[in-house]
Structure formats: C-alpha cells, structure tokens
mmCIF file of N, CA and C in Angstrom:
data_model
loop_
_atom_site.group_PDB
_atom_site.id
_atom_site.type_symbol
_atom_site.label_atom_id
_atom_site.label_comp_id
_atom_site.label_asym_id
_atom_site.label_seq_id
_atom_site.Cartn_x
_atom_site.Cartn_y
_atom_site.Cartn_z
ATOM 1 N N MET A 13 2.691 -6.800 -0.787
ATOM 2 C CA MET A 13 1.582 -6.947 0.276
ATOM 3 C C MET A 13 0.417 -6.027 0.034
ATOM 4 N N PRO A 14 -0.837 -6.270 -0.178
ATOM 5 C CA PRO A 14 -2.007 -5.318 -0.069
ATOM 6 C C PRO A 14 -1.946 -4.229 0.828
ATOM 7 N N ALA A 15 -2.354 -3.210 0.428
ATOM 8 C CA ALA A 15 -2.591 -2.042 1.304
ATOM 9 C C ALA A 15 -3.799 -1.197 0.888
ATOM 10 N N THR A 16 -4.212 -0.429 2.032
ATOM 11 C CA THR A 16 -5.392 0.435 1.852
ATOM 12 C C THR A 16 -5.127 1.796 2.597
ATOM 13 N N HIS A 17 -5.416 2.782 1.966
ATOM 14 C CA HIS A 17 -5.309 4.115 2.517
ATOM 15 C C HIS A 17 -6.580 4.609 2.520
ATOM 16 N N VAL A 18 -7.190 5.225 3.897
ATOM 17 C CA VAL A 18 -8.250 5.890 3.906
ATOM 18 C C VAL A 18 -8.266 7.364 4.054
ATOM 19 N N LYS A 19 -8.889 7.969 3.127
ATOM 20 C CA LYS A 19 -8.672 9.244 2.838
ATOM 21 C C LYS A 19 -9.987 9.895 3.521
ATOM 22 N N CYS A 20 -9.719 10.733 4.647
ATOM 23 C CA CYS A 20 -11.008 11.444 5.144
ATOM 24 C C CYS A 20 -11.222 12.780 4.383
ATOM 25 N N LEU A 21 -12.272 12.934 3.670
ATOM 26 C CA LEU A 21 -12.605 13.997 2.693
ATOM 27 C C LEU A 21 -12.705 15.353 3.316
ATOM 28 N N LEU A 22 -13.001 15.528 4.611
ATOM 29 C CA LEU A 22 -13.201 16.729 5.073
ATOM 30 C C LEU A 22 -11.643 17.505 5.365
ATOM 31 N N ASP A 23 -10.545 16.737 5.161
ATOM 32 C CA ASP A 23 -9.355 17.177 5.207
ATOM 33 C C ASP A 23 -8.816 17.444 3.888
ATOM 34 N N GLY A 24 -9.725 17.441 2.817
ATOM 35 C CA GLY A 24 -9.398 17.695 1.445
ATOM 36 C C GLY A 24 -9.511 16.241 0.502
ATOM 37 N N ALA A 25 -9.956 16.561 -0.732
ATOM 38 C CA ALA A 25 -10.080 15.342 -1.524
ATOM 39 C C ALA A 25 -8.921 14.741 -2.126
ATOM 40 N N VAL A 26 -7.843 15.552 -2.120
ATOM 41 C CA VAL A 26 -6.656 15.004 -2.826
ATOM 42 C C VAL A 26 -5.672 14.353 -1.652
ATOM 43 N N PRO A 27 -5.229 13.219 -2.113
ATOM 44 C CA PRO A 27 -4.129 12.435 -1.017
ATOM 45 C C PRO A 27 -3.069 13.130 -1.070
ATOM 46 N N PRO A 28 -2.166 12.966 -0.106
ATOM 47 C CA PRO A 28 -0.901 13.706 -0.086
ATOM 48 C C PRO A 28 0.015 12.959 -1.179
ATOM 49 N N PRO A 29 1.069 13.656 -1.575
ATOM 50 C CA PRO A 29 1.919 12.926 -2.566
ATOM 51 C C PRO A 29 2.465 11.586 -2.311
ATOM 52 N N ALA A 30 2.777 11.337 -1.159
ATOM 53 C CA ALA A 30 3.205 10.056 -0.577
ATOM 54 C C ALA A 30 2.245 8.968 -0.850
ATOM 55 N N VAL A 31 1.020 9.249 -0.711
ATOM 56 C CA VAL A 31 0.128 8.277 -1.014
ATOM 57 C C VAL A 31 -0.480 8.307 -2.496
ATOM 58 N N ALA A 32 -0.443 9.447 -3.158
ATOM 59 C CA ALA A 32 -0.869 9.480 -4.614
ATOM 60 C C ALA A 32 -0.059 8.463 -5.394
ATOM 61 N N GLY A 33 1.251 8.262 -5.158
ATOM 62 C CA GLY A 33 1.879 7.513 -6.054
ATOM 63 C C GLY A 33 1.740 6.065 -6.090
ATOM 64 N N PRO A 34 1.481 5.483 -4.867
ATOM 65 C CA PRO A 34 1.302 3.884 -4.625
ATOM 66 C C PRO A 34 -0.308 3.677 -5.146
ATOM 67 N N VAL A 35 -1.174 4.940 -4.902
ATOM 68 C CA VAL A 35 -2.494 4.579 -5.240
ATOM 69 C C VAL A 35 -2.575 4.606 -6.937
ATOM 70 N N GLU A 36 -1.981 5.712 -7.499
ATOM 71 C CA GLU A 36 -1.986 5.692 -9.146
ATOM 72 C C GLU A 36 -1.266 4.437 -9.562
ATOM 73 N N GLY A 37 -0.347 4.064 -9.037
ATOM 74 C CA GLY A 37 0.216 2.646 -9.366
ATOM 75 C C GLY A 37 -0.393 1.393 -9.102
ATOM 76 N N GLY A 38 -1.470 1.677 -8.561
ATOM 77 C CA GLY A 38 -2.192 0.164 -8.173
ATOM 78 C C GLY A 38 -1.704 -0.512 -7.237
ATOM 79 N N ARG A 39 -0.779 -0.014 -6.263
ATOM 80 C CA ARG A 39 -0.076 -0.735 -5.135
ATOM 81 C C ARG A 39 -0.963 -0.758 -4.058
ATOM 82 N N TRP A 40 -1.831 0.334 -3.670
ATOM 83 C CA TRP A 40 -2.563 0.563 -2.590
ATOM 84 C C TRP A 40 -4.061 0.912 -3.333
ATOM 85 N N GLU A 41 -4.952 0.449 -2.534
ATOM 86 C CA GLU A 41 -6.258 0.717 -2.582
ATOM 87 C C GLU A 41 -6.605 2.131 -1.773
ATOM 88 N N LEU A 42 -7.611 2.955 -2.441
ATOM 89 C CA LEU A 42 -7.903 4.344 -1.837
ATOM 90 C C LEU A 42 -9.332 4.091 -1.473
ATOM 91 N N VAL A 43 -9.674 4.315 -0.169
ATOM 92 C CA VAL A 43 -11.095 4.374 0.226
ATOM 93 C C VAL A 43 -11.169 5.618 0.998
ATOM 94 N N GLU A 44 -12.404 6.319 0.424
ATOM 95 C CA GLU A 44 -12.896 7.575 0.891
ATOM 96 C C GLU A 44 -13.840 7.589 1.985
ATOM 97 N N LEU A 45 -13.683 8.293 3.113
ATOM 98 C CA LEU A 45 -14.793 8.642 4.043
ATOM 99 C C LEU A 45 -15.201 9.888 4.074
ATOM 100 N N ASP A 46 -16.494 10.225 4.030
ATOM 101 C CA ASP A 46 -16.992 11.600 4.368
ATOM 102 C C ASP A 46 -16.901 12.024 5.671
ATOM 103 N N THR A 47 -15.809 12.181 6.276
ATOM 104 C CA THR A 47 -15.371 12.593 7.627
ATOM 105 C C THR A 47 -14.261 13.278 7.802
ATOM 106 N N GLY A 48 -13.991 13.796 9.153
ATOM 107 C CA GLY A 48 -12.817 14.452 9.151
ATOM 108 C C GLY A 48 -11.730 13.529 9.727
ATOM 109 N N HIS A 49 -10.647 14.023 10.401
ATOM 110 C CA HIS A 49 -9.481 13.499 10.562
ATOM 111 C C HIS A 49 -9.625 12.228 11.527
ATOM 112 N N TRP A 50 -10.688 12.179 12.356
ATOM 113 C CA TRP A 50 -10.727 11.051 13.433
ATOM 114 C C TRP A 50 -11.901 10.203 12.980
ATOM 115 N N PRO A 51 -11.883 9.261 12.044
ATOM 116 C CA PRO A 51 -13.071 8.635 11.408
ATOM 117 C C PRO A 51 -13.418 7.615 12.721
ATOM 118 N N MET A 52 -12.491 7.265 13.638
ATOM 119 C CA MET A 52 -12.962 6.256 14.524
ATOM 120 C C MET A 52 -13.818 6.867 15.687
ATOM 121 N N PHE A 53 -13.984 8.136 15.659
ATOM 122 C CA PHE A 53 -15.054 8.619 16.576
ATOM 123 C C PHE A 53 -16.396 9.182 15.723
ATOM 124 N N SER A 54 -15.975 9.869 14.562
ATOM 125 C CA SER A 54 -17.169 10.158 13.745
ATOM 126 C C SER A 54 -18.105 9.269 12.829
ATOM 127 N N GLN A 55 -17.121 8.054 12.301
ATOM 128 C CA GLN A 55 -17.918 7.113 11.597
ATOM 129 C C GLN A 55 -17.246 5.627 11.896
ATOM 130 N N PRO A 56 -17.404 5.157 13.152
ATOM 131 C CA PRO A 56 -16.656 4.068 13.568
ATOM 132 C C PRO A 56 -17.076 2.777 12.807
ATOM 133 N N ARG A 57 -18.477 2.587 12.430
ATOM 134 C CA ARG A 57 -18.970 1.546 11.749
ATOM 135 C C ARG A 57 -18.298 1.604 10.286
ATOM 136 N N GLN A 58 -18.503 2.607 9.570
ATOM 137 C CA GLN A 58 -17.880 2.603 8.233
ATOM 138 C C GLN A 58 -16.328 2.446 8.423
ATOM 139 N N LEU A 59 -15.632 2.933 9.177
ATOM 140 C CA LEU A 59 -14.245 2.698 9.014
ATOM 141 C C LEU A 59 -13.895 1.241 9.533
ATOM 142 N N ALA A 60 -14.683 0.621 10.400
ATOM 143 C CA ALA A 60 -14.555 -0.825 10.775
ATOM 144 C C ALA A 60 -14.850 -1.892 9.353
ATOM 145 N N CYS A 61 -15.621 -1.191 8.668
ATOM 146 C CA CYS A 61 -15.993 -2.026 7.358
ATOM 147 C C CYS A 61 -14.717 -1.981 6.291
ATOM 148 N N VAL A 62 -14.041 -1.034 6.391
ATOM 149 C CA VAL A 62 -12.892 -0.863 5.315
ATOM 150 C C VAL A 62 -11.968 -2.227 5.175
ATOM 151 N N PRO A 63 -11.316 -2.610 6.406
ATOM 152 C CA PRO A 63 -10.646 -3.731 6.228
ATOM 153 C C PRO A 63 -11.261 -5.080 5.831
ATOM 154 N N ARG A 64 -12.654 -5.191 6.380
ATOM 155 C CA ARG A 64 -13.335 -6.329 5.779
ATOM 156 C C ARG A 64 -13.740 -6.465 4.345
ATOM 157 N N GLU A 65 -13.933 -5.129 4.011
ATOM 158 C CA GLU A 65 -14.209 -5.111 2.607
ATOM 159 C C GLU A 65 -13.148 -5.350 1.657
ATOM 160 N N SER A 66 -11.957 -4.549 2.216
ATOM 161 C CA SER A 66 -10.732 -4.870 1.511
ATOM 162 C C SER A 66 -10.337 -6.282 1.274
ATOM 163 N N ALA A 67 -10.424 -6.901 2.528
ATOM 164 C CA ALA A 67 -9.947 -8.322 2.315
ATOM 165 C C ALA A 67 -11.045 -9.035 1.477
ATOM 166 N N ALA A 68 -12.097 -8.882 1.388
ATOM 167 C CA ALA A 68 -13.172 -9.590 0.476
ATOM 168 C C ALA A 68 -13.004 -9.451 -0.839
ATOM 169 N N ALA A 69 -12.245 -8.269 -1.192
ATOM 170 C CA ALA A 69 -12.180 -7.849 -2.643
ATOM 171 C C ALA A 69 -11.059 -8.710 -3.171
ATOM 172 N N ASP A 70 -10.127 -9.147 -2.239
ATOM 173 C CA ASP A 70 -8.802 -9.822 -2.582
ATOM 174 C C ASP A 70 -9.187 -11.255 -3.145
#
C-alpha cells in the first residue's frame, strides 16, 4: 500500500530511524515541509496538497 511521510523541517532535516528505512527502501514517499510540528496550523494549504499530489503521482 502506498504511504507518504510528511517531514517538518523545523524539527530537523533527518527523518527518524523508523521512517528512514521505508523511505530509503522505496516503500514510502518522503515529503518535506518548511514548518514546525503542527503544519495543519502553519501551512494548511501546503499540507492539504500532499495527499492530492501523492495520489496523482501514482
């Protein structure tokens, strides 16, 4: 099943180990947003685009 991980860059640029494995293995897509831990408040439009763009890429 396709999966997408949203990485908020103000929390650090490197995904946690539990995420890095599936992303590096190609099982998950990694999307980075230049925001903090609550993107639904700081960048709601950009966050709302993530699932739409991920679905269009499949």
